[in-house]
CSV table of C-alpha atoms in Angstrom, one decimal:
chain,number,residue,atom,x,y,z
A,1,UNK,CA,0.0,0.0,0.0
A,2,UNK,CA,1.3,3.4,-0.9
A,3,UNK,CA,2.2,5.9,1.8
A,4,UNK,CA,-0.4,8.3,0.6
A,5,UNK,CA,-3.1,5.6,0.9
A,6,UNK,CA,-2.1,4.9,4.5
A,7,UNK,CA,-2.3,8.6,5.3
A,8,UNK,CA,-5.8,8.7,3.9
A,9,UNK,CA,-6.9,5.4,5.6
A,10,UNK,CA,-5.9,6.6,9.1
A,11,UNK,CA,-8.3,9.6,9.4
A,12,UNK,CA,-11.1,7.5,7.7
A,13,UNK,CA,-10.6,4.8,10.2
A,14,UNK,CA,-10.7,7.3,13.1
A,15,UNK,CA,-13.8,9.0,11.8
A,16,UNK,CA,-15.6,5.6,11.3
A,17,UNK,CA,-14.6,4.5,14.8
A,18,UNK,CA,-15.8,7.7,16.4
A,19,UNK,CA,-19.1,7.7,14.6
A,20,UNK,CA,-19.6,4.0,15.4
A,21,UNK,CA,-19.0,4.7,19.1
A,22,UNK,CA,-21.5,7.6,19.0
A,23,UNK,CA,-24.2,5.5,17.4
A,24,UNK,CA,-23.7,2.6,19.8
A,25,UNK,CA,-23.8,4.9,22.7
A,26,UNK,CA,-27.2,6.2,21.6
A,27,UNK,CA,-28.6,2.7,20.9
A,28,UNK,CA,-27.7,1.5,24.3
A,29,UNK,CA,-29.4,4.4,26.0
A,30,UNK,CA,-26.3,5.3,27.9
A,31,UNK,CA,-26.2,8.7,29.7
A,32,UNK,CA,-25.1,11.7,27.7
A,33,UNK,CA,-21.4,12.1,27.0
A,34,UNK,CA,-19.1,14.6,25.2
A,35,UNK,CA,-18.3,13.9,21.6
A,36,UNK,CA,-15.9,12.5,20.5
A,37,UNK,CA,-14.8,9.3,22.4
A,38,UNK,CA,-11.2,9.0,21.1
A,39,UNK,CA,-9.5,5.6,20.6
A,40,UNK,CA,-7.5,4.3,23.6
A,41,UNK,CA,-7.8,7.5,25.7
A,42,UNK,CA,-11.6,8.0,25.5
A,43,UNK,CA,-12.4,11.3,27.3
A,44,UNK,CA,-9.1,11.7,29.2
A,45,UNK,CA,-8.3,14.6,26.9
A,46,UNK,CA,-11.0,16.6,28.6
A,47,UNK,CA,-9.7,16.2,32.2
A,48,UNK,CA,-7.9,19.0,33.9
A,49,UNK,CA,-7.2,19.8,37.6
A,50,UNK,CA,-8.9,20.3,39.9
A,51,UNK,CA,-10.9,17.4,38.5
A,52,UNK,CA,-14.1,18.0,40.5
A,53,UNK,CA,-14.5,21.5,39.1
A,54,UNK,CA,-13.7,20.4,35.6
A,55,UNK,CA,-16.3,17.6,35.8
A,56,UNK,CA,-18.8,20.1,37.2
A,57,UNK,CA,-18.4,22.2,34.1
A,58,UNK,CA,-19.0,19.1,31.9
A,59,UNK,CA,-22.2,18.3,34.0
A,60,UNK,CA,-23.6,21.7,33.4
A,61,UNK,CA,-23.2,21.3,29.7
A,62,UNK,CA,-24.3,17.7,29.3
A,63,UNK,CA,-26.5,17.1,32.3
A,64,UNK,CA,-26.2,15.9,36.0
A,65,UNK,CA,-26.0,12.2,34.8
A,66,UNK,CA,-22.9,12.1,32.7
A,67,UNK,CA,-21.1,9.1,31.0
A,68,UNK,CA,-17.3,9.3,30.3
A,69,UNK,CA,-14.7,6.9,29.1
A,70,UNK,CA,-11.5,7.1,31.0
A,71,UNK,CA,-9.2,5.1,28.8
A,72,UNK,CA,-10.5,1.5,29.1
A,73,UNK,CA,-12.8,2.3,32.0
A,74,UNK,CA,-16.5,3.4,31.9
A,75,UNK,CA,-17.3,6.2,34.4
A,76,UNK,CA,-20.6,7.6,35.6
A,77,UNK,CA,-20.5,11.1,37.0
A,78,UNK,CA,-23.6,12.3,39.0
A,79,UNK,CA,-23.9,15.9,40.0
A,80,UNK,CA,-27.4,16.4,41.4
A,81,UNK,CA,-29.2,15.4,44.6
A,82,UNK,CA,-31.8,13.3,42.8
A,83,UNK,CA,-29.1,11.4,40.8
A,84,UNK,CA,-27.0,10.9,44.0
A,85,UNK,CA,-30.1,9.6,45.8
A,86,UNK,CA,-30.7,7.1,43.0
A,87,UNK,CA,-27.1,5.8,43.2
A,88,UNK,CA,-26.6,5.9,47.0
A,89,UNK,CA,-30.1,5.0,48.2
A,90,UNK,CA,-32.3,3.3,45.5
A,91,UNK,CA,-29.3,1.5,44.0
A,92,UNK,CA,-27.1,1.5,47.1
A,93,UNK,CA,-26.3,-2.2,47.0
A,94,UNK,CA,-25.6,-2.2,43.3
A,95,UNK,CA,-23.1,0.6,43.8
A,96,UNK,CA,-21.6,-0.7,47.0
A,97,UNK,CA,-18.5,-2.2,45.3
A,98,UNK,CA,-15.1,-0.6,44.8
A,99,UNK,CA,-13.3,-0.5,41.4
A,100,UNK,CA,-10.0,-2.3,41.3
A,101,UNK,CA,-7.5,0.6,41.3
A,102,UNK,CA,-3.8,0.6,42.0
A,103,UNK,CA,-4.4,2.3,45.4
A,104,UNK,CA,-6.8,-0.5,46.4
A,105,UNK,CA,-4.4,-3.2,45.3
A,106,UNK,CA,-1.3,-2.0,47.2
A,107,UNK,CA,-2.6,0.3,50.0
A,108,UNK,CA,-5.9,-1.6,50.5
A,109,UNK,CA,-4.4,-5.1,51.1
A,110,UNK,CA,-5.3,-6.4,47.7
A,111,UNK,CA,-8.8,-5.0,47.9
A,112,UNK,CA,-9.5,-6.5,51.3
A,113,UNK,CA,-9.4,-3.4,53.6
A,114,UNK,CA,-12.4,-1.6,54.9
A,115,UNK,CA,-12.0,1.3,52.4
A,116,UNK,CA,-11.3,-0.9,49.3
A,117,UNK,CA,-13.1,-4.2,49.9
A,118,UNK,CA,-16.2,-4.7,47.7
A,119,UNK,CA,-19.6,-5.4,49.3
A,120,UNK,CA,-20.0,-8.8,50.9
A,121,UNK,CA,-19.7,-10.7,54.1
A,122,UNK,CA,-16.0,-9.6,54.7
A,123,UNK,CA,-16.8,-5.9,54.2
A,124,UNK,CA,-19.9,-6.1,56.3
A,125,UNK,CA,-17.9,-7.6,59.2
A,126,UNK,CA,-15.2,-4.9,58.9
A,127,UNK,CA,-17.8,-2.2,58.8
A,128,UNK,CA,-19.4,-3.7,61.9
A,129,UNK,CA,-16.1,-3.8,63.8
A,130,UNK,CA,-15.4,-0.2,62.8
A,131,UNK,CA,-18.9,1.1,63.7
A,132,UNK,CA,-19.4,-0.8,67.0
A,133,UNK,CA,-15.9,-1.5,68.4
A,134,UNK,CA,-13.8,1.3,67.1
A,135,UNK,CA,-15.9,4.3,66.1
A,136,UNK,CA,-19.0,4.0,68.2
A,137,UNK,CA,-20.2,7.0,70.2
A,138,UNK,CA,-19.0,5.3,73.3
A,139,UNK,CA,-15.5,4.6,72.0
A,140,UNK,CA,-15.2,8.1,70.5
A,141,UNK,CA,-16.2,9.6,73.9
A,142,UNK,CA,-13.9,7.2,75.8
A,143,UNK,CA,-10.8,8.3,73.8
A,144,UNK,CA,-11.6,12.0,74.0
A,145,UNK,CA,-8.9,12.3,76.6
A,146,UNK,CA,-6.2,11.9,73.9
A,147,UNK,CA,-7.8,14.5,71.6
A,148,UNK,CA,-8.3,17.0,74.4
A,149,UNK,CA,-4.7,16.6,75.6
A,150,UNK,CA,-3.3,17.1,72.1
A,151,UNK,CA,-5.4,20.3,71.6
A,152,UNK,CA,-4.2,21.6,75.0
A,153,UNK,CA,-0.6,20.9,74.0
A,154,UNK,CA,-1.2,22.9,70.8
A,155,UNK,CA,-2.6,25.8,72.7
A,156,UNK,CA,0.3,25.8,75.1
A,157,UNK,CA,2.8,25.7,72.2
A,158,UNK,CA,1.2,28.8,70.7
A,159,UNK,CA,1.0,30.5,74.1
A,160,UNK,CA,4.7,30.0,74.7
A,161,UNK,CA,5.4,31.9,71.5
A,162,UNK,CA,3.3,35.0,72.4
A,163,UNK,CA,2.9,35.1,76.2
A,164,UNK,CA,5.6,37.8,76.6
A,165,UNK,CA,4.8,39.7,73.4
A,166,UNK,CA,1.8,41.8,72.6
A,167,UNK,CA,2.6,42.0,68.9
A,168,UNK,CA,1.3,39.4,66.4
A,169,UNK,CA,3.4,36.3,65.7
A,170,UNK,CA,3.3,34.1,62.5
A,171,UNK,CA,2.4,30.5,62.5
A,172,UNK,CA,2.2,27.9,59.7
A,173,UNK,CA,-1.4,26.7,60.2
A,174,UNK,CA,-1.1,23.8,57.8
A,175,UNK,CA,1.7,22.2,59.8
A,176,UNK,CA,0.1,23.1,63.2
A,177,UNK,CA,-3.3,21.6,62.3
A,178,UNK,CA,-1.9,18.5,60.7
A,179,UNK,CA,0.3,17.7,63.7
A,180,UNK,CA,-2.5,18.0,66.3
A,181,UNK,CA,-4.8,15.9,64.1
A,182,UNK,CA,-2.2,13.2,63.4
A,183,UNK,CA,-1.0,13.0,67.0
A,184,UNK,CA,-4.7,12.7,68.1
A,185,UNK,CA,-5.3,9.8,65.8
A,186,UNK,CA,-2.0,7.9,66.5
A,187,UNK,CA,-2.7,8.2,70.2
A,188,UNK,CA,-6.2,6.8,69.8
A,189,UNK,CA,-4.8,4.0,67.7
A,190,UNK,CA,-1.6,3.1,69.6
A,191,UNK,CA,-0.9,5.6,72.3
A,192,UNK,CA,1.9,7.2,70.3
A,193,UNK,CA,2.5,10.8,69.2
A,194,UNK,CA,4.8,11.7,66.4
A,195,UNK,CA,5.2,15.5,66.5
A,196,UNK,CA,6.1,18.2,69.0
A,197,UNK,CA,7.1,17.6,72.6
A,198,UNK,CA,6.8,14.3,74.5
A,199,UNK,CA,7.8,12.3,71.4
A,200,UNK,CA,9.3,9.1,73.0
A,201,UNK,CA,10.9,7.8,69.8
A,202,UNK,CA,11.9,10.6,67.5
A,203,UNK,CA,13.6,8.1,65.1
A,204,UNK,CA,10.3,6.2,64.7
A,205,UNK,CA,8.4,9.4,64.2
A,206,UNK,CA,10.8,10.5,61.4
A,207,UNK,CA,10.6,7.1,59.8
A,208,UNK,CA,6.8,7.2,59.7
A,209,UNK,CA,6.7,10.7,58.3
A,210,UNK,CA,9.0,9.6,55.5
A,211,UNK,CA,6.7,6.7,54.7
A,212,UNK,CA,3.7,9.0,54.5
A,213,UNK,CA,5.6,11.3,52.1
A,214,UNK,CA,6.5,8.4,49.9
A,215,UNK,CA,2.9,7.2,49.7
A,216,UNK,CA,1.7,10.6,48.6
A,217,UNK,CA,4.3,10.8,45.8
A,218,UNK,CA,3.7,7.3,44.5
A,219,UNK,CA,-0.1,7.8,44.4
A,220,UNK,CA,0.4,10.9,42.4
A,221,UNK,CA,2.5,9.0,39.9
A,222,UNK,CA,0.1,6.1,39.5
A,223,UNK,CA,-2.8,8.2,38.1
A,224,UNK,CA,-2.1,7.4,34.4
A,225,UNK,CA,-1.8,3.7,35.1
A,226,UNK,CA,-5.3,3.6,36.5
A,227,UNK,CA,-6.9,4.3,33.2
A,228,UNK,CA,-4.2,3.5,30.6
A,229,UNK,CA,-2.7,0.2,31.7
A,230,UNK,CA,-0.4,0.0,28.7
A,231,UNK,CA,1.7,2.8,30.4
A,232,UNK,CA,3.0,0.1,32.7
A,233,UNK,CA,4.7,-1.6,29.8
A,234,UNK,CA,6.8,1.6,29.2
A,235,UNK,CA,7.1,2.9,32.8
A,236,UNK,CA,10.8,3.5,33.6
A,237,UNK,CA,10.0,4.2,37.2
A,238,UNK,CA,8.3,0.9,38.1
A,239,UNK,CA,5.3,2.5,39.7
A,240,UNK,CA,3.7,-0.7,40.9
A,241,UNK,CA,7.0,-1.8,42.5
A,242,UNK,CA,7.2,1.6,44.2
A,243,UNK,CA,3.7,1.1,45.6
A,244,UNK,CA,4.6,-2.4,46.8
A,245,UNK,CA,7.8,-1.1,48.5
A,246,UNK,CA,5.9,1.7,50.3
A,247,UNK,CA,3.2,-0.7,51.5
A,248,UNK,CA,5.8,-3.1,52.8
A,249,UNK,CA,7.2,-0.3,54.9
A,250,UNK,CA,3.8,0.6,56.1
A,251,UNK,CA,3.1,-3.0,57.1
A,252,UNK,CA,6.4,-3.4,58.9
A,253,UNK,CA,5.8,-0.1,60.8
A,254,UNK,CA,2.4,-1.1,62.1
A,255,UNK,CA,3.4,-4.7,62.7
A,256,UNK,CA,6.1,-3.3,65.1
A,257,UNK,CA,3.2,-1.6,67.0
A,258,UNK,CA,1.4,-4.9,67.2
A,259,UNK,CA,4.4,-6.8,68.5
A,260,UNK,CA,5.1,-4.1,71.1
A,261,UNK,CA,1.5,-4.3,72.4
A,262,UNK,CA,1.6,-8.1,72.3
A,263,UNK,CA,4.6,-8.2,74.6
A,264,UNK,CA,2.8,-6.0,77.1
A,265,UNK,CA,-0.5,-7.9,76.7
A,266,UNK,CA,0.0,-10.1,79.8
A,267,UNK,CA,0.3,-7.1,82.1
A,268,UNK,CA,-2.5,-5.3,80.3
A,269,UNK,CA,-4.9,-8.1,80.9
A,270,UNK,CA,-4.6,-7.8,84.6
A,271,UNK,CA,-4.2,-4.0,85.0
A,272,UNK,CA,-6.2,-2.5,82.1
A,273,UNK,CA,-8.6,-5.2,80.9
A,274,UNK,CA,-11.8,-3.2,81.6
A,275,UNK,CA,-10.2,0.2,81.1
A,276,UNK,CA,-12.5,2.2,78.9
A,277,UNK,CA,-9.7,4.3,77.3
A,278,UNK,CA,-7.9,1.3,75.7
A,279,UNK,CA,-6.4,2.1,72.4
A,280,UNK,CA,-7.7,0.7,69.1
A,281,UNK,CA,-4.8,-1.7,68.8
A,282,UNK,CA,-5.5,-3.1,72.3
A,283,UNK,CA,-9.2,-3.7,71.4
A,284,UNK,CA,-8.2,-5.5,68.1
A,285,UNK,CA,-5.7,-7.7,69.9
A,286,UNK,CA,-8.3,-8.7,72.5
A,287,UNK,CA,-10.6,-9.6,69.6
A,288,UNK,CA,-7.8,-11.6,68.1
A,289,UNK,CA,-7.6,-13.8,71.2
A,290,UNK,CA,-11.3,-14.8,70.8
A,291,UNK,CA,-11.1,-15.4,67.0
A,292,UNK,CA,-7.4,-15.6,65.8
A,293,UNK,CA,-8.4,-17.0,62.4
A,294,UNK,CA,-10.3,-13.9,61.4
A,295,UNK,CA,-8.5,-11.2,63.4
A,296,UNK,CA,-5.2,-11.8,61.8
A,297,UNK,CA,-2.3,-9.4,62.1
A,298,UNK,CA,-2.9,-8.5,58.4
A,299,UNK,CA,-6.5,-7.6,59.1
A,300,UNK,CA,-5.5,-5.5,62.1
A,301,UNK,CA,-2.9,-3.7,60.1
A,302,UNK,CA,-5.4,-2.9,57.4
A,303,UNK,CA,-7.9,-1.4,59.9
A,304,UNK,CA,-5.2,0.6,61.6
A,305,UNK,CA,-3.8,2.0,58.4
A,306,UNK,CA,-7.4,2.7,57.0
A,307,UNK,CA,-8.3,4.8,60.1
A,308,UNK,CA,-5.0,6.6,60.1
A,309,UNK,CA,-5.2,7.5,56.5
A,310,UNK,CA,-8.8,8.5,56.4
A,311,UNK,CA,-8.8,10.7,59.5
A,312,UNK,CA,-5.6,12.7,59.5
A,313,UNK,CA,-5.2,14.8,56.3
A,314,UNK,CA,-8.9,15.2,55.7
A,315,UNK,CA,-9.7,16.7,59.1
A,316,UNK,CA,-6.6,18.9,59.0
A,317,UNK,CA,-7.5,20.2,55.6
A,318,UNK,CA,-11.0,21.1,56.8
A,319,UNK,CA,-9.6,23.0,59.7
A,320,UNK,CA,-7.2,24.9,57.5
A,321,UNK,CA,-10.0,25.9,55.1
A,322,UNK,CA,-12.2,27.0,58.0
A,323,UNK,CA,-9.4,29.2,59.5
A,324,UNK,CA,-8.9,30.7,56.0
A,325,UNK,CA,-12.6,31.6,55.7
A,326,UNK,CA,-12.6,33.1,59.2
A,327,UNK,CA,-9.6,35.3,58.4
A,328,UNK,CA,-11.3,36.5,55.3
A,329,UNK,CA,-14.5,37.1,57.2
A,330,UNK,CA,-13.5,38.6,60.6
A,331,UNK,CA,-17.1,39.4,61.5
A,332,UNK,CA,-17.9,35.6,61.5
A,333,UNK,CA,-14.8,35.0,63.6
A,334,UNK,CA,-16.0,37.6,66.1
A,335,UNK,CA,-19.4,36.0,66.3
A,336,UNK,CA,-17.9,32.6,66.9
A,337,UNK,CA,-15.7,33.9,69.7
A,338,UNK,CA,-18.7,35.7,71.3
A,339,UNK,CA,-20.6,32.4,71.4
A,340,UNK,CA,-17.7,30.6,73.0
A,341,UNK,CA,-17.1,33.3,75.6
A,342,UNK,CA,-20.8,33.2,76.5
A,343,UNK,CA,-21.0,29.4,76.9
A,344,UNK,CA,-17.5,28.6,78.1
A,345,UNK,CA,-16.3,31.8,79.7
A,346,UNK,CA,-12.7,32.7,80.0
A,347,UNK,CA,-11.9,30.8,83.2
A,348,UNK,CA,-11.4,27.3,81.8
A,349,UNK,CA,-10.3,25.3,78.7
A,350,UNK,CA,-12.9,24.0,76.2
A,351,UNK,CA,-13.7,20.3,76.7
A,352,UNK,CA,-15.1,18.1,74.0
A,353,UNK,CA,-18.3,17.7,76.0
A,354,UNK,CA,-18.8,21.5,75.3
A,355,UNK,CA,-18.9,21.0,71.6
A,356,UNK,CA,-22.6,20.2,71.2
A,357,UNK,CA,-23.5,23.6,72.8
A,358,UNK,CA,-21.4,25.5,70.3
A,359,UNK,CA,-24.1,25.8,67.7
A,360,UNK,CA,-22.6,28.6,65.6
A,361,UNK,CA,-19.2,26.9,65.4
A,362,UNK,CA,-21.0,23.8,64.1
A,363,UNK,CA,-22.6,25.9,61.4
A,364,UNK,CA,-19.2,27.3,60.4
A,365,UNK,CA,-17.8,23.8,60.0
A,366,UNK,CA,-20.8,22.7,58.0
A,367,UNK,CA,-20.4,25.7,55.7
A,368,UNK,CA,-16.7,24.9,55.2
A,369,UNK,CA,-17.6,21.3,54.4
A,370,UNK,CA,-20.2,22.5,51.9
A,371,UNK,CA,-17.7,24.7,50.0
A,372,UNK,CA,-14.7,22.3,50.5
A,373,UNK,CA,-15.9,18.7,51.0
A,374,UNK,CA,-13.2,16.5,52.4
A,375,UNK,CA,-13.2,14.2,49.3
A,376,UNK,CA,-14.9,16.2,46.5
A,377,UNK,CA,-15.8,13.1,44.4
A,378,UNK,CA,-16.1,10.7,47.3
A,379,UNK,CA,-14.2,7.4,47.1
A,380,UNK,CA,-15.2,5.7,43.7
A,381,UNK,CA,-18.0,3.1,43.6
A,382,UNK,CA,-18.6,0.4,41.0
A,383,UNK,CA,-21.8,-1.1,39.8
A,384,UNK,CA,-22.2,-4.9,40.4
A,385,UNK,CA,-24.9,-5.3,37.7
A,386,UNK,CA,-26.8,-3.3,35.1
A,387,UNK,CA,-29.1,-0.6,36.5
A,388,UNK,CA,-30.9,2.6,35.6
A,389,UNK,CA,-30.0,6.1,36.8
A,390,UNK,CA,-31.8,9.2,35.6
A,391,UNK,CA,-33.7,7.1,33.0
A,392,UNK,CA,-30.4,6.0,31.4
A,393,UNK,CA,-28.9,2.5,31.2
A,394,UNK,CA,-25.7,2.0,33.4
A,395,UNK,CA,-23.8,-1.2,32.5
A,396,UNK,CA,-22.3,-3.5,35.1
A,397,UNK,CA,-18.7,-2.7,36.0
A,398,UNK,CA,-19.2,1.1,35.6
A,399,UNK,CA,-17.2,3.2,38.0
A,400,UNK,CA,-19.3,5.8,39.9
A,401,UNK,CA,-18.0,9.3,40.9
A,402,UNK,CA,-20.4,11.4,43.0
A,403,UNK,CA,-19.4,15.0,42.5
A,404,UNK,CA,-20.3,16.2,46.0
A,405,UNK,CA,-18.5,19.5,45.3
A,406,UNK,CA,-20.7,20.2,42.3
A,407,UNK,CA,-23.9,19.4,44.3
A,408,UNK,CA,-22.9,21.5,47.3
A,409,UNK,CA,-21.8,24.5,45.2
A,410,UNK,CA,-24.8,24.5,42.7
A,411,UNK,CA,-26.5,27.9,42.4
A,412,UNK,CA,-29.8,26.1,41.7
A,413,UNK,CA,-29.6,24.5,45.1
A,414,UNK,CA,-27.8,27.0,47.2
A,415,UNK,CA,-28.3,30.8,47.3
A,416,UNK,CA,-25.0,32.5,46.5
A,417,UNK,CA,-23.0,29.3,46.9
A,418,UNK,CA,-19.6,31.1,46.5
A,419,UNK,CA,-20.3,33.2,49.6
A,420,UNK,CA,-19.2,31.8,53.0
A,421,UNK,CA,-22.4,32.1,55.1
A,422,UNK,CA,-22.8,29.8,58.1
A,423,UNK,CA,-26.2,31.3,58.7
A,424,UNK,CA,-27.6,29.4,55.7
A,425,UNK,CA,-27.7,26.3,57.8
A,426,UNK,CA,-29.6,27.8,60.8
A,427,UNK,CA,-33.0,26.8,59.3
A,428,UNK,CA,-31.8,23.7,57.5
A,429,UNK,CA,-31.6,20.3,59.1
A,430,UNK,CA,-29.3,17.8,57.2
A,431,UNK,CA,-30.7,14.3,57.8
A,432,UNK,CA,-32.4,11.3,56.4
A,433,UNK,CA,-36.1,12.3,56.8
A,434,UNK,CA,-36.2,16.0,55.7
A,435,UNK,CA,-35.3,15.9,52.0
A,436,UNK,CA,-31.9,17.6,52.4
A,437,UNK,CA,-29.7,14.5,52.9
A,438,UNK,CA,-28.4,14.5,49.3
A,439,UNK,CA,-27.8,18.3,49.1
A,440,UNK,CA,-25.0,18.1,51.7
A,441,UNK,CA,-23.1,14.9,51.9
A,442,UNK,CA,-19.4,15.6,52.5
A,443,UNK,CA,-19.0,12.3,54.3
A,444,UNK,CA,-21.0,10.3,51.8
A,445,UNK,CA,-24.1,8.3,52.8
A,446,UNK,CA,-25.5,4.8,52.5
A,447,UNK,CA,-23.6,1.6,53.1
A,448,UNK,CA,-20.3,3.2,52.1
A,449,UNK,CA,-20.8,6.4,54.0
A,450,UNK,CA,-17.9,7.4,56.3
A,451,UNK,CA,-18.2,5.7,59.7
A,452,UNK,CA,-15.9,8.3,61.3
A,453,UNK,CA,-18.1,11.4,60.8
A,454,UNK,CA,-18.8,11.8,64.5
A,455,UNK,CA,-15.1,11.6,65.4
A,456,UNK,CA,-14.2,14.1,62.7
A,457,UNK,CA,-16.8,16.7,63.7
A,458,UNK,CA,-15.8,16.4,67.4
A,459,UNK,CA,-12.1,16.7,66.7
A,460,UNK,CA,-12.4,19.6,64.3
A,461,UNK,CA,-14.8,21.6,66.6
A,462,UNK,CA,-12.6,21.1,69.6
A,463,UNK,CA,-9.4,22.3,67.9
A,464,UNK,CA,-11.0,25.2,66.1
A,465,UNK,CA,-13.0,26.3,69.1
A,466,UNK,CA,-9.8,26.4,71.2
A,467,UNK,CA,-7.9,28.4,68.7
A,468,UNK,CA,-10.7,30.9,68.5
A,469,UNK,CA,-11.2,31.0,72.3
A,470,UNK,CA,-7.6,31.8,73.3
A,471,UNK,CA,-6.1,33.8,70.5
A,472,UNK,CA,-6.8,36.8,68.2
A,473,UNK,CA,-6.2,36.1,64.5
A,474,UNK,CA,-5.4,38.2,61.5
A,475,UNK,CA,-4.3,37.8,57.9
A,476,UNK,CA,-0.6,38.3,57.2
A,477,UNK,CA,-1.4,41.1,54.7
A,478,UNK,CA,-4.2,43.3,53.7
A,479,UNK,CA,-5.4,41.2,50.8
A,480,UNK,CA,-7.7,38.3,51.4
A,481,UNK,CA,-6.3,34.8,51.7
A,482,UNK,CA,-5.9,32.9,48.4
A,483,UNK,CA,-8.6,30.3,48.0
A,484,UNK,CA,-7.1,28.2,45.1
A,485,UNK,CA,-6.9,24.5,45.7
A,486,UNK,CA,-5.0,21.5,44.5
A,487,UNK,CA,-6.6,18.8,42.4
A,488,UNK,CA,-6.6,15.2,43.4
A,489,UNK,CA,-8.3,12.7,45.7
A,490,UNK,CA,-8.6,15.4,48.3
A,491,UNK,CA,-8.6,19.2,47.6
A,492,UNK,CA,-6.3,21.0,50.1
A,493,UNK,CA,-5.3,24.6,49.8
A,494,UNK,CA,-2.8,25.2,47.0
A,495,UNK,CA,-1.0,27.7,49.2
A,496,UNK,CA,-0.6,26.6,52.9
A,497,UNK,CA,-2.1,29.1,55.3
A,498,UNK,CA,0.2,31.3,57.4
A,499,UNK,CA,-1.6,33.5,59.9
A,500,UNK,CA,-0.8,36.1,62.5
A,501,UNK,CA,-1.9,35.4,66.1
A,502,UNK,CA,-1.5,36.8,69.6
A,503,UNK,CA,-2.9,35.8,73.0
A,504,UNK,CA,-6.1,37.4,74.2
A,505,UNK,CA,-5.1,39.4,77.3
A,506,UNK,CA,-8.1,38.0,79.2
A,507,UNK,CA,-7.0,34.4,78.9
A,508,UNK,CA,-3.3,34.8,79.8
A,509,UNK,CA,-3.8,34.1,83.5
A,510,UNK,CA,-5.6,30.8,82.7
A,511,UNK,CA,-3.0,29.7,80.2
A,512,UNK,CA,-0.2,30.6,82.6
A,513,UNK,CA,-1.6,28.1,85.1
A,514,UNK,CA,-2.1,25.2,82.8
């Protein structure tokens, strides 16, 4: 065949392929999708970061039920309360599975962890353990001593920086909030803290911080492989091997925790068996004694790593976004402080038991979660069989992304959604029986909803309430804080928040005594 004929045949083949795909799409009654669907890459050419905002624009053009082809994978995007309700309520069981992604293979124990296991007996049992043994209201309350202590240490750290100086001091809020959150979680899990003072094993702390950094980097590099598997054939960096190496380090690290507690177990049985503030690892090891075949070390490691990963960055990011909005809206910050002074006074520290009374603070956190949901697209779901969503056919094996950000920032649902207004929630109850459940769902809902919502809300409120209570806050400069965000699984601030603070004169005597 002559070269000119080849040049002519290629565009003809592409045009025929694209038209055939378009006709088949219509005949199968699949949801609307952008034209064209290109060979091999599908609609990947349309994706830009931040992905949740880019997908929101596509949904506004093609409708709230959108069908995309990410390389070889079919993807359903839903961006309305009614469509989300169809997927997470009416078809909840069908969409209760997880797709087999690189993250689930290596960081989800080969799709067997709580976050990445598909729906079935194993997942139901893991969920039951998490909900009743580890994250129940009783357990969350029992371990509040660790969270309260970490928040008080944070307050004392800031106080030492400004107690003898009336001028404002600078603080890196991102680091501060991550450290208090991470320490709170690791103390609940294993009685260990990794940042700040009272770190028993600084070498261990440094090692774990390095592992966390490696995991973040390798996940960022694996994104192309998720949807274009042929990249693995040409990858010079060996992404999957890197994932495997990082997971091995994670396993070894947590296994050392297990072995350490196992050595102390004989003493713990006699001295601390009924102690309500037992750490998570102690509870799991006690369950292992009753059923060693199910509660294996591997299963315990998976639960520990799931809780650690799910609770640390997301809560810290939410607090950073909240503080950013408060600095940009000083009148809201002033109103929140007035509520705290009225309820708590200035003669004592805030306790977690005070949190339910801080109504306006709760509204502030809800508004932050509306504008900046912790996981903008939720964790991906996958359909286990054919179903119908929005009147369209959704084939078995389709990955589902619920664009929570799009729903919670839709001008058709929320008045002035770009304005930070906690008061909008004063007359709105978010629950199962009032029609608003699928308008605000930063923690997801249904079978795969986040079981740690109660813990997250308590921890965020305690830390933020304490910062507002004891210190005055200002922006570094006259201009408002930058609100741009990074794209990815979560959506943290693109520019970490640095703020000015100083002690409130009225609370100096109290902080000097603690």
